[in-house]
PDB file of C-alpha atoms in Angstrom:
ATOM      1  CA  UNK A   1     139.216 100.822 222.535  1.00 45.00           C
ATOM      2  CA  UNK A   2     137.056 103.452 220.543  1.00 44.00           C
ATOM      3  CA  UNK A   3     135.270 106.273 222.428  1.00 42.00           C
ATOM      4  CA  UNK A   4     132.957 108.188 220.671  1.00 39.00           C
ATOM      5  CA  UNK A   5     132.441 112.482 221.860  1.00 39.00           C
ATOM      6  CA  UNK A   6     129.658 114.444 220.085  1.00 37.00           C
ATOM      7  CA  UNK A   7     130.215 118.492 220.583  1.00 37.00           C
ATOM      8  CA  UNK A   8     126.667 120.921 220.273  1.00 38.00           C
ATOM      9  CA  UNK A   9     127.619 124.387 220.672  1.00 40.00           C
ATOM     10  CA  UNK A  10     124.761 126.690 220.318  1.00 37.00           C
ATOM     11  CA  UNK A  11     125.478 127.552 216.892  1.00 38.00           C
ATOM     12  CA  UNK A  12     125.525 124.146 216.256  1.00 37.00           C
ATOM     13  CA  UNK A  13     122.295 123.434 217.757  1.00 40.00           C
ATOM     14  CA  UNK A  14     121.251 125.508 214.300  1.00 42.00           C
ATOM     15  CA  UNK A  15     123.626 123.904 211.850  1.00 43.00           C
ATOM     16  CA  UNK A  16     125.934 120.822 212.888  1.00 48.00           C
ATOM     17  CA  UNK A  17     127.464 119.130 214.882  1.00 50.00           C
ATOM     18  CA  UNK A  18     131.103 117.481 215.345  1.00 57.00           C
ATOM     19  CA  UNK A  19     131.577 113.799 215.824  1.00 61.00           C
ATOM     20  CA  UNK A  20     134.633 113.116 217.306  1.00 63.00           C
ATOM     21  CA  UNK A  21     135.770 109.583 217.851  1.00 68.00           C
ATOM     22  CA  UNK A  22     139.239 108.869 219.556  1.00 69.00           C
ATOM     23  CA  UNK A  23     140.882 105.403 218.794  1.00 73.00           C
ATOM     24  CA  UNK A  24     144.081 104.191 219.468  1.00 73.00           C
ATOM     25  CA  UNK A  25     147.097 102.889 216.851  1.00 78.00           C
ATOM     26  CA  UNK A  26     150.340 101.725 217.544  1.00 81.00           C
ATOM     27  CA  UNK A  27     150.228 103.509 221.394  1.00 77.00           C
ATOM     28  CA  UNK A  28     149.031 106.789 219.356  1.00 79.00           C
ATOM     29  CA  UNK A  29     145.940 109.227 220.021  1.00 77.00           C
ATOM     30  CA  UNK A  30     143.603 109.574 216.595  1.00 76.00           C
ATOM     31  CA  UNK A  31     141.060 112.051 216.504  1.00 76.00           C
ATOM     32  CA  UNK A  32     139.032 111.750 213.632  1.00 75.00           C
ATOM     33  CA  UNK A  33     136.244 114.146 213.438  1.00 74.00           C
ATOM     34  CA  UNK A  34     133.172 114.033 211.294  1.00 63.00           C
ATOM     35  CA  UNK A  35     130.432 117.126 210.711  1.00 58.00           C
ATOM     36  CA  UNK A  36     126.985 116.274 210.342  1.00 46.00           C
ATOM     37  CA  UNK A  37     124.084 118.647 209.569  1.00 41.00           C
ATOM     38  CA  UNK A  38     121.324 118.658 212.387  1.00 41.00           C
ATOM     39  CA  UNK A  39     117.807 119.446 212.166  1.00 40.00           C
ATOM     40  CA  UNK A  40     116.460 121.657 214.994  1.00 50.00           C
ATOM     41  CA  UNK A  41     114.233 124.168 215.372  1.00 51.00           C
ATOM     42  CA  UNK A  42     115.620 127.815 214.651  1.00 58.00           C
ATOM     43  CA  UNK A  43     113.087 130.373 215.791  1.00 81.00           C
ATOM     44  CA  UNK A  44     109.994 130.208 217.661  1.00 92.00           C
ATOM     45  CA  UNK A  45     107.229 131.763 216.473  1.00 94.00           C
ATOM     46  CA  UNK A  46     105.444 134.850 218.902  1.00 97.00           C
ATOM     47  CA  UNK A  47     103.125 133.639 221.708  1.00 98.00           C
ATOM     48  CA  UNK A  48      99.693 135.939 220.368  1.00 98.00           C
ATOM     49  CA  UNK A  49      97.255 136.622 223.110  1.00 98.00           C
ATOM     50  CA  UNK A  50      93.404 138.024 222.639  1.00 98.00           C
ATOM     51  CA  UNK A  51      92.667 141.160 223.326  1.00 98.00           C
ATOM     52  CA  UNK A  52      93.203 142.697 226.825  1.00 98.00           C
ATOM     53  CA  UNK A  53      94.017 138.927 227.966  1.00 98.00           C
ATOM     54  CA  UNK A  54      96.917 137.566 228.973  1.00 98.00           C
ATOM     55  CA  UNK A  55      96.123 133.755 229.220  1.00 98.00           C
ATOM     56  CA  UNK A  56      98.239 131.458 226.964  1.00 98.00           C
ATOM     57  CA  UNK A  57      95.931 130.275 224.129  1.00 96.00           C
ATOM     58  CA  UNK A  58      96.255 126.365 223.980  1.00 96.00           C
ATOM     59  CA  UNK A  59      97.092 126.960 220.224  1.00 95.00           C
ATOM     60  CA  UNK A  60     100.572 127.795 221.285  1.00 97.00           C
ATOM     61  CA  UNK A  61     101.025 125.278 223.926  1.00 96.00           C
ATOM     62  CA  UNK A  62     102.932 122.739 221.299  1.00 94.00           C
ATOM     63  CA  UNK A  63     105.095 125.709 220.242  1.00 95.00           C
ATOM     64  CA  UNK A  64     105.894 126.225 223.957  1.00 97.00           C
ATOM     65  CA  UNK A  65     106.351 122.530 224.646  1.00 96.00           C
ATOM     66  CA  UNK A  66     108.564 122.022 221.566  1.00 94.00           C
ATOM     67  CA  UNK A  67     110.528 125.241 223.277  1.00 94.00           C
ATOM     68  CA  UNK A  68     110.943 123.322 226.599  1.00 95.00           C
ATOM     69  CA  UNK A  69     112.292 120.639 225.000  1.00 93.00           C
ATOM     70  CA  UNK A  70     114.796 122.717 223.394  1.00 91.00           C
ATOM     71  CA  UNK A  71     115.841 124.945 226.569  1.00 91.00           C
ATOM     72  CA  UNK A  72     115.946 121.425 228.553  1.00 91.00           C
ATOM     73  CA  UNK A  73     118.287 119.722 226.127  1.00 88.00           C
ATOM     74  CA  UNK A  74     120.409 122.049 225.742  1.00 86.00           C
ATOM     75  CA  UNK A  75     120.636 123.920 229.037  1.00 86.00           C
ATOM     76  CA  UNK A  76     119.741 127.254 227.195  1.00 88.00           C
ATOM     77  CA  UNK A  77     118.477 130.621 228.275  1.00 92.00           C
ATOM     78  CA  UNK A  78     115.605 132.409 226.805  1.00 95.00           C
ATOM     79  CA  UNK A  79     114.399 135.804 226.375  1.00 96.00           C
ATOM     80  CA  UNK A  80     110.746 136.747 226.445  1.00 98.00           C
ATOM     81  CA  UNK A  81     109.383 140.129 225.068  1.00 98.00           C
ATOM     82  CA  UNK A  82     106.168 140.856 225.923  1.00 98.00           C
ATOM     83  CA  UNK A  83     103.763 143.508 223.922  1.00 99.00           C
ATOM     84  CA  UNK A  84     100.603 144.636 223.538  1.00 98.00           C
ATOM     85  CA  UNK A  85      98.659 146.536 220.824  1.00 98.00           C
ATOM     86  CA  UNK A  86      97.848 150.484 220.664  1.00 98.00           C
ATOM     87  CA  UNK A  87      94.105 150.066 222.169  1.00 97.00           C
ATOM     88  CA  UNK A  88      93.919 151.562 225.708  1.00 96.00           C
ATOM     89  CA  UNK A  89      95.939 153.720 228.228  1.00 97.00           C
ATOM     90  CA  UNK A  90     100.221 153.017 227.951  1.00 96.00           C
ATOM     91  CA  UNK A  91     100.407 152.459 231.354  1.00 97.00           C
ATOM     92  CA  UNK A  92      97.754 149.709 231.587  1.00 98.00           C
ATOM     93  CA  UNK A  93      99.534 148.338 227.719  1.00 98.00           C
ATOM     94  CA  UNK A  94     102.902 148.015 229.275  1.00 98.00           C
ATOM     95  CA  UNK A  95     101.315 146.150 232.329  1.00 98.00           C
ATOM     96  CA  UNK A  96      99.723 144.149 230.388  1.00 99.00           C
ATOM     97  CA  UNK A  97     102.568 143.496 228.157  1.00 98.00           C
ATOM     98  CA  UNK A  98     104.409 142.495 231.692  1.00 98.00           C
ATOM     99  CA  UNK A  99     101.508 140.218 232.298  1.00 99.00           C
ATOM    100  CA  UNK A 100     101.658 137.913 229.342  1.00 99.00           C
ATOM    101  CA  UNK A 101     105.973 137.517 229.241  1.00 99.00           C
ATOM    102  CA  UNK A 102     105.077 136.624 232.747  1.00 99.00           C
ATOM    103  CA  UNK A 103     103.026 133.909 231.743  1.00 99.00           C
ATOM    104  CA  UNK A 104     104.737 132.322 229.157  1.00 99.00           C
ATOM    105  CA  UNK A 105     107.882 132.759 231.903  1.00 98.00           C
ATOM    106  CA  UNK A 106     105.455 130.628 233.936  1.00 98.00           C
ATOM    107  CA  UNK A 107     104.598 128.261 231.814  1.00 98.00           C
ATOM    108  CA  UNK A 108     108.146 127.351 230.937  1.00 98.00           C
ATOM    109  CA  UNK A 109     108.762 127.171 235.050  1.00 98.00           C
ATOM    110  CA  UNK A 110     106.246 124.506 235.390  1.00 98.00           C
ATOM    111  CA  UNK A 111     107.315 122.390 232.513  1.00 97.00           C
ATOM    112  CA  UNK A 112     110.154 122.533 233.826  1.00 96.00           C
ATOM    113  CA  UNK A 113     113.006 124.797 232.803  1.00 96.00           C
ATOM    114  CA  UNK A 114     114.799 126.556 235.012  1.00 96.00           C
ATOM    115  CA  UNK A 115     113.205 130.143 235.917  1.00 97.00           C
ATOM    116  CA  UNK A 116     117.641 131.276 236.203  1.00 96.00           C
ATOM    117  CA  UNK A 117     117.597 130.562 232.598  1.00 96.00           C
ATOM    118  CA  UNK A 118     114.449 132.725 231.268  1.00 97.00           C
ATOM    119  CA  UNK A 119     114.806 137.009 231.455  1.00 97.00           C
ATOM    120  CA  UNK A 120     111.982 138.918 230.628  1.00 97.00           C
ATOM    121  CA  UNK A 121     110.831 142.349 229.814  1.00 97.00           C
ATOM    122  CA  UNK A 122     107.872 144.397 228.627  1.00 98.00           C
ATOM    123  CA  UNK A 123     107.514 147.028 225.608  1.00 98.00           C
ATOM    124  CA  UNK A 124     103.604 147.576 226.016  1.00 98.00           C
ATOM    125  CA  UNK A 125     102.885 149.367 222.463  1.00 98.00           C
ATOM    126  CA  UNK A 126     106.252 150.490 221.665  1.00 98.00           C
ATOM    127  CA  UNK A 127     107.461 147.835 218.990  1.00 98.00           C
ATOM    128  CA  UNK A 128     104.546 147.322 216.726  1.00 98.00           C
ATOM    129  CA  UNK A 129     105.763 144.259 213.886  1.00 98.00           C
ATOM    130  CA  UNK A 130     101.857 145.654 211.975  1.00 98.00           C
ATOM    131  CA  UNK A 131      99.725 148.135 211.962  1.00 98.00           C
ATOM    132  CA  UNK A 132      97.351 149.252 215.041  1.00 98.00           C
ATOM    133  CA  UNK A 133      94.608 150.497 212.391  1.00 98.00           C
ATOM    134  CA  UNK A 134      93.327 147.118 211.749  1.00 98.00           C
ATOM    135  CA  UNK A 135      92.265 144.342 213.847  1.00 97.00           C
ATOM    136  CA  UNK A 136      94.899 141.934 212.181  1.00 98.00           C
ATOM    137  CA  UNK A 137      97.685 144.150 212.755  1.00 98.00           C
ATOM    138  CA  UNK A 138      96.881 144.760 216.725  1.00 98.00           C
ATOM    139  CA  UNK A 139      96.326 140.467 216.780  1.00 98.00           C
ATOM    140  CA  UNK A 140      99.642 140.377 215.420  1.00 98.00           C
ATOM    141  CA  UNK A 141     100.713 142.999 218.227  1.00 98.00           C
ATOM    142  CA  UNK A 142      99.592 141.373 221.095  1.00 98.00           C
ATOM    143  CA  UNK A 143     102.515 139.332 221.603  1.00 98.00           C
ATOM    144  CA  UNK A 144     105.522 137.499 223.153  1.00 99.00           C
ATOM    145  CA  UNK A 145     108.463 136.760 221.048  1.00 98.00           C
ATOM    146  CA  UNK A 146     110.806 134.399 222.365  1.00 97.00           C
ATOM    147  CA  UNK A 147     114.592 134.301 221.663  1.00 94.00           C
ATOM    148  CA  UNK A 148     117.347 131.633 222.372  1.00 90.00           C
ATOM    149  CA  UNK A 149     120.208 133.006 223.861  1.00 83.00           C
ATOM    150  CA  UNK A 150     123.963 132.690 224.397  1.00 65.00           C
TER     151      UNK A 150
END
């Protein structure tokens, strides 16, 4: 009889995974294992919103999908970061920043991963990736990065 175990640790959810396959010979255990690259999706690219919104564009919502998939299949936890850019009061920013990790927490909920499995938190204006001076740069601000975790 031949049984057949495949291993995918996080890292190698990334990189590869072990094939093991158990037979038995002459009333012995063999372990024979095999490494085989995998193809999955490393990073996630940031969740952009509009300007003082905080409602999930349905550009992103394959990004997010292909995320849920991910967190599903693998039992994973996620991080959200929310952000905003430099235009208005901090206060209302880091709100605001709160608002959209919220709902991209959301969204994952009600596709289906587990809301034990996704932490949060808000930086409002603090941790630009561009410039505020031009109306790329804040786009590029107004953000949620997402990040698999351990």
């Amino acid at each position: 009889m031949k049984k057949t175990a495949i291993n995918l640790g996080l890292a190698a959810l990334f990189s590869a995974a072990t094939i093991s396959t158990y037979s038995f010979a002459n009333g012995n255990l063999i372990k024979k294992e095999i490494t085989k690259s995998v193809k999955a999706k490393e990073s996630f690219n940031n969740i952009e919103f509009g300007f003082d919104k905080a409602t999930i564009s349905r550009d992103f919502e394959a990004e997010l999908d292909e995320l849920v998939a991910v967190a599903k299949e693998n039992g994973y936890a996620i991080k959200l970061s929310g952000h905003a850019d430099a235009i208005g009061e901090y206060v209302y920013n880091w709100k605001l920043s709160k608002s959209r990790a919220d709902q991209v927490k959301n969204y994952l909920v009600n596709k289906g991963v587990s809301a034990s499995k996704i932490a949060s938190t808000e930086f409002g204006d603090t941790k630009p990736i561009a410039s505020n001076a031009t109306s790329e740069g804040r786009k590029k601000n107004r953000r949620v990065e997402i990040e698999i975790v351990d």
